[in-house]
PDB file of C-alpha atoms in Angstrom:
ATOM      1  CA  UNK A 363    -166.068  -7.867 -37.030  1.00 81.00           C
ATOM      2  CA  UNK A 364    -168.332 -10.934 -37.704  1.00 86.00           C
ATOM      3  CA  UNK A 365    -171.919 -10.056 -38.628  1.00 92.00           C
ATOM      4  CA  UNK A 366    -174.065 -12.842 -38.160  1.00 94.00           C
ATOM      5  CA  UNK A 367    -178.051 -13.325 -39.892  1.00 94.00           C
ATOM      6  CA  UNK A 368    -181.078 -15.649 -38.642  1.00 94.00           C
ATOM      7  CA  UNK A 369    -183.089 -15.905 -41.863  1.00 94.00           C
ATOM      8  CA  UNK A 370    -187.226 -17.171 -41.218  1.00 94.00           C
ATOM      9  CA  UNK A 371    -188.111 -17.772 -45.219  1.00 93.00           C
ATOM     10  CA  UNK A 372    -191.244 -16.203 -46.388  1.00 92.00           C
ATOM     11  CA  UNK A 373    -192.505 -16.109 -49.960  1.00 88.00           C
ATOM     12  CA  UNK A 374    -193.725 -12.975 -51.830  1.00 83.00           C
ATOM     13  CA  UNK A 375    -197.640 -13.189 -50.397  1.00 87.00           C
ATOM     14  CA  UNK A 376    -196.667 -13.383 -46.850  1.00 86.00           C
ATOM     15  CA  UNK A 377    -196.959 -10.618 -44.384  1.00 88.00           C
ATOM     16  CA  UNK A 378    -193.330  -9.529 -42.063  1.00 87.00           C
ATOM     17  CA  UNK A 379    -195.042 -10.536 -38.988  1.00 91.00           C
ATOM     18  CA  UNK A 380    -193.328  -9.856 -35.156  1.00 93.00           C
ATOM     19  CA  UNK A 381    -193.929 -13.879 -35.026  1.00 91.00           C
ATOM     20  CA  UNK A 382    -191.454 -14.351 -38.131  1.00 92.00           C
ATOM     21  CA  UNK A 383    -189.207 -11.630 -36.361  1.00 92.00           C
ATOM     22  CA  UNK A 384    -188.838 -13.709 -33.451  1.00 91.00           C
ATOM     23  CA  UNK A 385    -187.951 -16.682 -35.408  1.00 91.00           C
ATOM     24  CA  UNK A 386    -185.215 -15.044 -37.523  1.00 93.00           C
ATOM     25  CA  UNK A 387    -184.018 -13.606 -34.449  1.00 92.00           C
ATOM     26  CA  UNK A 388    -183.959 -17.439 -32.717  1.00 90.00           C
ATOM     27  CA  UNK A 389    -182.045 -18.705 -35.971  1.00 91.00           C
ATOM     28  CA  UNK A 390    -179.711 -15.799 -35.440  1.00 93.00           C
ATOM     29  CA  UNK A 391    -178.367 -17.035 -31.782  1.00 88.00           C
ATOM     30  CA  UNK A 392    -177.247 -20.680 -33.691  1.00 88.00           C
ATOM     31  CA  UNK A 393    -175.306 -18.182 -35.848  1.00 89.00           C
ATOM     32  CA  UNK A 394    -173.673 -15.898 -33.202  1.00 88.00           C
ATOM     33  CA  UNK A 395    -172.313 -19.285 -31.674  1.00 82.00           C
ATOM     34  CA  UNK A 396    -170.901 -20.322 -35.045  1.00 81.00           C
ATOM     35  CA  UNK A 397    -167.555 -18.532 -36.454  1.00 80.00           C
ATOM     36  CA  UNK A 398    -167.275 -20.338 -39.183  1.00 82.00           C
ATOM     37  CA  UNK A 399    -171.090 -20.381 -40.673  1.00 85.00           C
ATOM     38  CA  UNK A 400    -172.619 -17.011 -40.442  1.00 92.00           C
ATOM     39  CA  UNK A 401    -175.838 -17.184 -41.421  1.00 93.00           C
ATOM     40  CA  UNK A 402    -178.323 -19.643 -40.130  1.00 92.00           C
ATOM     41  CA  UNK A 403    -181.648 -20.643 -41.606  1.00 93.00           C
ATOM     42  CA  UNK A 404    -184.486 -21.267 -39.087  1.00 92.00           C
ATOM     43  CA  UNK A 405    -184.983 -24.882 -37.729  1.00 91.00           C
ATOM     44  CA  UNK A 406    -188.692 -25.584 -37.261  1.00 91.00           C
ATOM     45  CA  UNK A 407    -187.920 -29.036 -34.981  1.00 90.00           C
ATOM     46  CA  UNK A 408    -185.085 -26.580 -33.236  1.00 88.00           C
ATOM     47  CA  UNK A 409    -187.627 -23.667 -32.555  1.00 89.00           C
ATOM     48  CA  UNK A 410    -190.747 -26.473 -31.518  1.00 89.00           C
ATOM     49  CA  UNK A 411    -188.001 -27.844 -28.707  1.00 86.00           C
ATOM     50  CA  UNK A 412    -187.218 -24.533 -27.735  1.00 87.00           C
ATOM     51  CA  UNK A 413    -191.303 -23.658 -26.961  1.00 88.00           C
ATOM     52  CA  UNK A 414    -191.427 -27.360 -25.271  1.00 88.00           C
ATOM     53  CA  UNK A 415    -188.400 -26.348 -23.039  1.00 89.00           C
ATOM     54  CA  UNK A 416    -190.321 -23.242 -21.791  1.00 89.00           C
ATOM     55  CA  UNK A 417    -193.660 -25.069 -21.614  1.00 91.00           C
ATOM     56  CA  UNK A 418    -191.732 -27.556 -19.563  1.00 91.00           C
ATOM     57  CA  UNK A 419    -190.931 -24.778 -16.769  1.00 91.00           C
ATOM     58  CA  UNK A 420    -193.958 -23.106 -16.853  1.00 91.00           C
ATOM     59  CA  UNK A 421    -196.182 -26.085 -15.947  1.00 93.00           C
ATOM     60  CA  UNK A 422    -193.396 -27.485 -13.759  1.00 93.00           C
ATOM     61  CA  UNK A 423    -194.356 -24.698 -11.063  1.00 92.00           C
ATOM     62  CA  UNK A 424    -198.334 -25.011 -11.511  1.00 93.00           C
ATOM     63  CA  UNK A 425    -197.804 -28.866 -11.046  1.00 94.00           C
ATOM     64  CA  UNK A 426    -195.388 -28.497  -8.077  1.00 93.00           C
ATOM     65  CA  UNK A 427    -197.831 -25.690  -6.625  1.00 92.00           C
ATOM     66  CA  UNK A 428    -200.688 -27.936  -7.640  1.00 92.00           C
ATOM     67  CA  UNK A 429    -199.387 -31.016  -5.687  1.00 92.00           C
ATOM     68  CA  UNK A 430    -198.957 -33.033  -9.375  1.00 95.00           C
ATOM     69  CA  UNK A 431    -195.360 -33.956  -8.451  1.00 95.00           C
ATOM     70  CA  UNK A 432    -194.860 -37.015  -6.632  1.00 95.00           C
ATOM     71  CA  UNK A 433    -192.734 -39.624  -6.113  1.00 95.00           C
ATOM     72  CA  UNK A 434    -193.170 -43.611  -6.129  1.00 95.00           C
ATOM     73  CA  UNK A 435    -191.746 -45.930  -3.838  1.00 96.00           C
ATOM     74  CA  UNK A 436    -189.579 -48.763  -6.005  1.00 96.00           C
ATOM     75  CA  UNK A 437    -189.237 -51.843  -3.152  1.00 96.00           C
ATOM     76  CA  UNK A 438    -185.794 -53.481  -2.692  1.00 95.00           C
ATOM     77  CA  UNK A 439    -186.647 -57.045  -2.356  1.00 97.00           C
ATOM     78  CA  UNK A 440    -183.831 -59.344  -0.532  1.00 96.00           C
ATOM     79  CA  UNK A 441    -183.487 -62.075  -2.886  1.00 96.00           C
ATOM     80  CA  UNK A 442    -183.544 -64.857  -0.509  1.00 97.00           C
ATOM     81  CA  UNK A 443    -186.210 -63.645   2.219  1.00 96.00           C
ATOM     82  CA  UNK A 444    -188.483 -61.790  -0.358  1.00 95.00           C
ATOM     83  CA  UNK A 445    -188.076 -59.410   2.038  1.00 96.00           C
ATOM     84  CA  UNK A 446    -188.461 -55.510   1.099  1.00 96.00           C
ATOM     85  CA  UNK A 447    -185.358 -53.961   2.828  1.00 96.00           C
ATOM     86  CA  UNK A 448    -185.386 -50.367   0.778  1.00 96.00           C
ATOM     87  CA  UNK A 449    -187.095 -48.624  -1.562  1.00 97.00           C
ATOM     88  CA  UNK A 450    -186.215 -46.169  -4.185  1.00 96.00           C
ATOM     89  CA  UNK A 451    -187.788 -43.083  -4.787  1.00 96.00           C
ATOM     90  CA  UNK A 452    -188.767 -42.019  -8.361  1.00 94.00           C
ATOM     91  CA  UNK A 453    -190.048 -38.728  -9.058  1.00 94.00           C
ATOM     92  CA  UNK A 454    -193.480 -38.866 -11.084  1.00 94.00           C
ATOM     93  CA  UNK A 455    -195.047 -35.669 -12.854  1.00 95.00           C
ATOM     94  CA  UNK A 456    -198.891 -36.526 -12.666  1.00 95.00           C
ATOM     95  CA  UNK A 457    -200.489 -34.626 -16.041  1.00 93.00           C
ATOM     96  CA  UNK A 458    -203.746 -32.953 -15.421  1.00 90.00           C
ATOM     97  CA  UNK A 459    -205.762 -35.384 -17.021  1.00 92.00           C
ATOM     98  CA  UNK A 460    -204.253 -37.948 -14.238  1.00 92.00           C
ATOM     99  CA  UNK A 461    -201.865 -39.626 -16.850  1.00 93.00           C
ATOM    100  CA  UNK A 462    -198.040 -39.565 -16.026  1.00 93.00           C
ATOM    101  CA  UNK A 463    -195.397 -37.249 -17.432  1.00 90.00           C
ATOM    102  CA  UNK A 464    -192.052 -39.603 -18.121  1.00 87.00           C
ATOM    103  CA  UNK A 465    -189.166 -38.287 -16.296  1.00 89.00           C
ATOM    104  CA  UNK A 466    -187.121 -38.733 -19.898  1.00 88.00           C
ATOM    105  CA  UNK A 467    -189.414 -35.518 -21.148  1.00 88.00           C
ATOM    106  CA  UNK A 468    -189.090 -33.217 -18.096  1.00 92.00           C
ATOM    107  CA  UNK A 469    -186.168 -34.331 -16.223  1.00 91.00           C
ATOM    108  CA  UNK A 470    -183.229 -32.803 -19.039  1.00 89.00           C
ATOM    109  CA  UNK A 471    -185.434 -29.495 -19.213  1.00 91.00           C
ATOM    110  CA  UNK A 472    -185.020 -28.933 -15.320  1.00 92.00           C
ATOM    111  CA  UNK A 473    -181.903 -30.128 -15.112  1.00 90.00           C
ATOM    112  CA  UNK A 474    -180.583 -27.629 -17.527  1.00 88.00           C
ATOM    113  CA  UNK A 475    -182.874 -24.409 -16.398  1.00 90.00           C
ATOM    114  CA  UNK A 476    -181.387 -25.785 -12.500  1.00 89.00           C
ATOM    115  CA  UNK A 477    -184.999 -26.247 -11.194  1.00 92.00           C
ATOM    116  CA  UNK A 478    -183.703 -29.792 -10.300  1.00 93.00           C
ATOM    117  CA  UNK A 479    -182.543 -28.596  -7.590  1.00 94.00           C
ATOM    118  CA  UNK A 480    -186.658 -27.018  -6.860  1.00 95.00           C
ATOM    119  CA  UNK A 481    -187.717 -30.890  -7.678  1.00 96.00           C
ATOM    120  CA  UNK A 482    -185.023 -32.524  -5.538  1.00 96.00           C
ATOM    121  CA  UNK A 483    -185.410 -30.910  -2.386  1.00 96.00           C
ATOM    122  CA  UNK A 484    -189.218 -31.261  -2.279  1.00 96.00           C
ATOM    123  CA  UNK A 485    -189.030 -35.037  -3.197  1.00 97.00           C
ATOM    124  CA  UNK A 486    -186.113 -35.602  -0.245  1.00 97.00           C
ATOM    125  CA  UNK A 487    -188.446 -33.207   2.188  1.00 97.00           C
ATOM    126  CA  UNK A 488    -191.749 -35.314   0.978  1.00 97.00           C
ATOM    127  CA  UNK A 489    -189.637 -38.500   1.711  1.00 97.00           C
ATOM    128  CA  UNK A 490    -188.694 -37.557   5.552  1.00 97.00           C
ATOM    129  CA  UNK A 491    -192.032 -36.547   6.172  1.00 97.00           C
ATOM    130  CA  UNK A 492    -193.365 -39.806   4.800  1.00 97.00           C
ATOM    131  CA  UNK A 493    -190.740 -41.997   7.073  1.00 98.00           C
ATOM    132  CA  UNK A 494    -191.695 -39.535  10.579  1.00 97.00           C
ATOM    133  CA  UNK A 495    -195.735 -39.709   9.658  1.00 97.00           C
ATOM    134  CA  UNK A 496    -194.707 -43.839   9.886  1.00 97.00           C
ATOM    135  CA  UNK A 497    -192.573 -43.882  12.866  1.00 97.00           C
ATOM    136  CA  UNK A 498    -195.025 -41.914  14.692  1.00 96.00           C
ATOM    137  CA  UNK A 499    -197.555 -44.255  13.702  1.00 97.00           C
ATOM    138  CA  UNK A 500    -195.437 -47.180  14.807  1.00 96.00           C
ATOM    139  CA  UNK A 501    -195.617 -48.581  11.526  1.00 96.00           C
ATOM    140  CA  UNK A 502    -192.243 -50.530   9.878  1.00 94.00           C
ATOM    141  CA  UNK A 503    -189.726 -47.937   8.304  1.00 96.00           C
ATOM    142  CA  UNK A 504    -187.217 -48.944   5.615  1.00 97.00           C
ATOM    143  CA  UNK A 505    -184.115 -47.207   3.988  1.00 97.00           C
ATOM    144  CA  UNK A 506    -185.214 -45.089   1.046  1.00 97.00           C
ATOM    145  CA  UNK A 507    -182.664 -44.041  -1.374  1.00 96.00           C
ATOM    146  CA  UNK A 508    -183.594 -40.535  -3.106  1.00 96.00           C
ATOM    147  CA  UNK A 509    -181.550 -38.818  -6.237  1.00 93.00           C
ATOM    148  CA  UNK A 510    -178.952 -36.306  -6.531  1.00 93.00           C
ATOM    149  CA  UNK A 511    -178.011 -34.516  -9.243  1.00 89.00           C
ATOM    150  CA  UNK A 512    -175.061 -32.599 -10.548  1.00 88.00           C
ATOM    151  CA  UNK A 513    -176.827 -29.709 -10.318  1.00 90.00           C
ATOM    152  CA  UNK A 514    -177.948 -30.057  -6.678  1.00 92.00           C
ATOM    153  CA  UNK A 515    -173.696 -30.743  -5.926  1.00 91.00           C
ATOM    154  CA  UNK A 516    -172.579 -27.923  -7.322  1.00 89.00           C
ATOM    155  CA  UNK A 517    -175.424 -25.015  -6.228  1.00 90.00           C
ATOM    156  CA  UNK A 518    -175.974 -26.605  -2.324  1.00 89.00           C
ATOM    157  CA  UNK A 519    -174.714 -27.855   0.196  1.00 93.00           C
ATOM    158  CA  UNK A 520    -176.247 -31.204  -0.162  1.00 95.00           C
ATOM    159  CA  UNK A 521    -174.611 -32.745   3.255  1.00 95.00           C
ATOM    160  CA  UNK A 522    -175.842 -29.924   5.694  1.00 96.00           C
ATOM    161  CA  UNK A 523    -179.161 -29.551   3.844  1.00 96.00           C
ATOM    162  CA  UNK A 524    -179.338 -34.104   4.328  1.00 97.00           C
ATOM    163  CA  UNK A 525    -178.263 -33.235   8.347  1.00 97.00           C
ATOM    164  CA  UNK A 526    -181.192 -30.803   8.941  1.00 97.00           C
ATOM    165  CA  UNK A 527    -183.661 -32.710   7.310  1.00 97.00           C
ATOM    166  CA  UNK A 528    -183.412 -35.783   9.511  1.00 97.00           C
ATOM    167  CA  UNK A 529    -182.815 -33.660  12.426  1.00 97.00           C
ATOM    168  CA  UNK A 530    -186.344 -31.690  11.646  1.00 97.00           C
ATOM    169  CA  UNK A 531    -188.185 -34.816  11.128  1.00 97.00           C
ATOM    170  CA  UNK A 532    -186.358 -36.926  13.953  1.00 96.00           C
ATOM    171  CA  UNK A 533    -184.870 -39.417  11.650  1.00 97.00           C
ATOM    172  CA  UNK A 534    -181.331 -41.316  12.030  1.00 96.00           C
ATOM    173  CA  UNK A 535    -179.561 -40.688   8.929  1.00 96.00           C
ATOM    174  CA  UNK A 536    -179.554 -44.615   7.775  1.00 96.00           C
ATOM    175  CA  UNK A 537    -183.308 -44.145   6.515  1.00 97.00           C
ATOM    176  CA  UNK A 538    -181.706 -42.187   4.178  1.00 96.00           C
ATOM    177  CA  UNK A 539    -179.305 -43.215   1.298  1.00 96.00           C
ATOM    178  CA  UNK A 540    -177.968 -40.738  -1.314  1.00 95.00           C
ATOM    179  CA  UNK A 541    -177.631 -42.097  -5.225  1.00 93.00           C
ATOM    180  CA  UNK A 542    -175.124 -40.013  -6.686  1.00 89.00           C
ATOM    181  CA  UNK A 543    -175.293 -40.422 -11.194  1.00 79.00           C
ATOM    182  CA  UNK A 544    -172.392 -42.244 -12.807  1.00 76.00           C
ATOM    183  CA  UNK A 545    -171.809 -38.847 -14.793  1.00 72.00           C
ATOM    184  CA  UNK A 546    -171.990 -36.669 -11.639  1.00 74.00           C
ATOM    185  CA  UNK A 547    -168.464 -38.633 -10.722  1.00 73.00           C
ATOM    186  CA  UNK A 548    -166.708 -38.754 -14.180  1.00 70.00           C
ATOM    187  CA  UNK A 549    -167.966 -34.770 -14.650  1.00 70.00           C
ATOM    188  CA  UNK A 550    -167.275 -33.324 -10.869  1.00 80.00           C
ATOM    189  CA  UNK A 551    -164.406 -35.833  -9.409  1.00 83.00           C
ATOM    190  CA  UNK A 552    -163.079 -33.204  -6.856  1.00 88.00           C
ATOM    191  CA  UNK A 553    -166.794 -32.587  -6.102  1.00 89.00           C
ATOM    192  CA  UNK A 554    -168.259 -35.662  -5.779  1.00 89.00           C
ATOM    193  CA  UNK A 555    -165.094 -36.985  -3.316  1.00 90.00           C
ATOM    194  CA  UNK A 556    -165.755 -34.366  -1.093  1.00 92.00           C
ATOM    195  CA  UNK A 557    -169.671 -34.684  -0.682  1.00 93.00           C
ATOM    196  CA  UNK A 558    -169.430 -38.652  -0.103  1.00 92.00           C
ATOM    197  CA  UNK A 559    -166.781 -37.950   2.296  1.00 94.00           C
ATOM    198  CA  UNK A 560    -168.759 -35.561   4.179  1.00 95.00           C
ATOM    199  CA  UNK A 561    -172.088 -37.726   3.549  1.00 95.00           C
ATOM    200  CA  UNK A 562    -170.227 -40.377   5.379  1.00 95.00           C
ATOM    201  CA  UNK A 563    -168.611 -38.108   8.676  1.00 95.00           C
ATOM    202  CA  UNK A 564    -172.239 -36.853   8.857  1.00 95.00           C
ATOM    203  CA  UNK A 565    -173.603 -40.655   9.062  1.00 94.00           C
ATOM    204  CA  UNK A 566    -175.422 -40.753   5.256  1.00 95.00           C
ATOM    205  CA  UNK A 567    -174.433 -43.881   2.894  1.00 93.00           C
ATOM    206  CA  UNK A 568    -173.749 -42.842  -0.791  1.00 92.00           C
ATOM    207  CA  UNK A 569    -174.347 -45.407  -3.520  1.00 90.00           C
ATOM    208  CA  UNK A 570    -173.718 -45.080  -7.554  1.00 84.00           C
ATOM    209  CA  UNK A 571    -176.978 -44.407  -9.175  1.00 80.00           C
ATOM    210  CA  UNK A 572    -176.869 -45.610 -13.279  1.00 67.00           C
ATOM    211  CA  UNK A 573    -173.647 -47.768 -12.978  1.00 63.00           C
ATOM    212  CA  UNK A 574    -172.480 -48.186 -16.157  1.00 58.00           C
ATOM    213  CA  UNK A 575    -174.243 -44.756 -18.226  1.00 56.00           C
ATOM    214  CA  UNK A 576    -170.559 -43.125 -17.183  1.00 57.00           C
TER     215      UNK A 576
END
C-alpha cells in the first residue's frame, strides 16, 4: 500500500478554501504517478498549463463553431518558371480580436485531447470545397497538400475518408496530396506503411511533412 499526498501550502491566516482543495488534489495526481516520491508539492507554472490546456478546448469549439478557424494557402513556386504549382495548407486560429493564434500554442493541446482529428477533417473538407467552388468557376486549380497527424492514423480511416471527399466534391485525387509528420513514421511504422500504401492504390500521393524533426 502506497499512500500518496498533494500538499497546496497555506500559512496560519489563510482560509481551507475548495480552490486550495482542488490544487492539493492536482499536486496529488503527479504523486500517484510517482513510486518513488510520495508526496508532491503544488506547481503553480504546472497548475497555470493545466487551466491553459482546458481553455485551449473550450475556445477551440466556439472558434470552430464561430468560423475563427481557417487555413492559409502557402504557394509552391517552381524555381525556374516562378510558377505556383501547389500550395500548402496551414491551419490558422483567428483570435476574437482578429489577431492570430500560433499553431505552436494550440496545436500540442488538440493533439493530445484528439480534437486534431475535429481540426483536420474540417480543414481537408474546407480545402475540397475551395478546389470544386474553383473548378466550377473555371478558374486554375493547383495541388494542395493538407496535414495528417498521428492522431488522425490511428482513430480513422484516413484513405476511405480522402476517397469520399473527392468523390463528394468531384475532384481527381491528384488535387490532393497527404503530408504525413517525420514522427508519425518513426512512432507508427506498421501504420504509416499501410496508409501510404493504400493512399497510393486509391490514387492519393503521400509526401514527408518536417523532414528531419524525426
Amino acid at each position: 500500500f502506497l499512500p500518496s499526498m498533494g500538499v497546496f501550502p497555506l500559512d496560519g491566516s489563510e482560509p481551507i478554501t475548495i480552490d486550495s482543495q482542488a490544487k492539493a488534489m492536482f499536486a496529488n495526481r503527479r504523486a500517484k504517478g510517482d513510486f518513488k516520491d510520495r508526496i508532491a508539492i503544488f506547481r503553480p507554472a504546472e497548475y497555470e498549463r493545466e487551466v491553459q490546456f482546458h481553455k485551449i478546448l473550450t475556445e477551440f469549439q466556439y472558434a470552430l463553431s464561430s468560423g475563427r478557424i481557417t487555413y492559409y494557402l502557402q504557394p509552391q513556386v517552381d524555381i525556374e518558371t516562378g510558377l505556383i504549382i501547389g500550395a500548402e495548407a496551414l491551419t490558422r486560429w483567428i483570435d476574437k480580436d482578429g489577431s492570430l493564434i500560433s499553431p505552436a500554442v494550440f496545436i500540442p493541446a488538440l493533439e493530445q485531447s484528439g480534437f486534431v482529428v475535429t481540426l483536420d477533417k474540417y480543414i481537408w473538407q474546407s480545402i475540397a470545397s475551395w478546389l470544386h467552388s474553383r473548378m466550377e468557376r473555371g478558374l486554375a486549380v493547383v495541388p494542395i497538400s493538407v496535414n495528417v497527424s498521428r492522431v488522425d492514423i490511428l482513430t480513422s480511416n484516413v484513405a476511405e475518408h480522402f476517397e469520399a471527399l473527392t468523390a463528394s466534391y468531384g475532384l481527381p485525387p491528384e488535387l490532393i496530396k497527404v503530408e504525413i509528420t517525420e514522427t508519425a513514421y518513426t512512432g507508427e511504422t506498421k501504420a504509416v506503411s499501410e496508409l501510404t500504401a493504400e493512399l497510393k492504390r486509391r490514387g492519393f500521393s503521400t509526401y514527408m511533412d518536417d523532414f528531419g524533426s524525426g
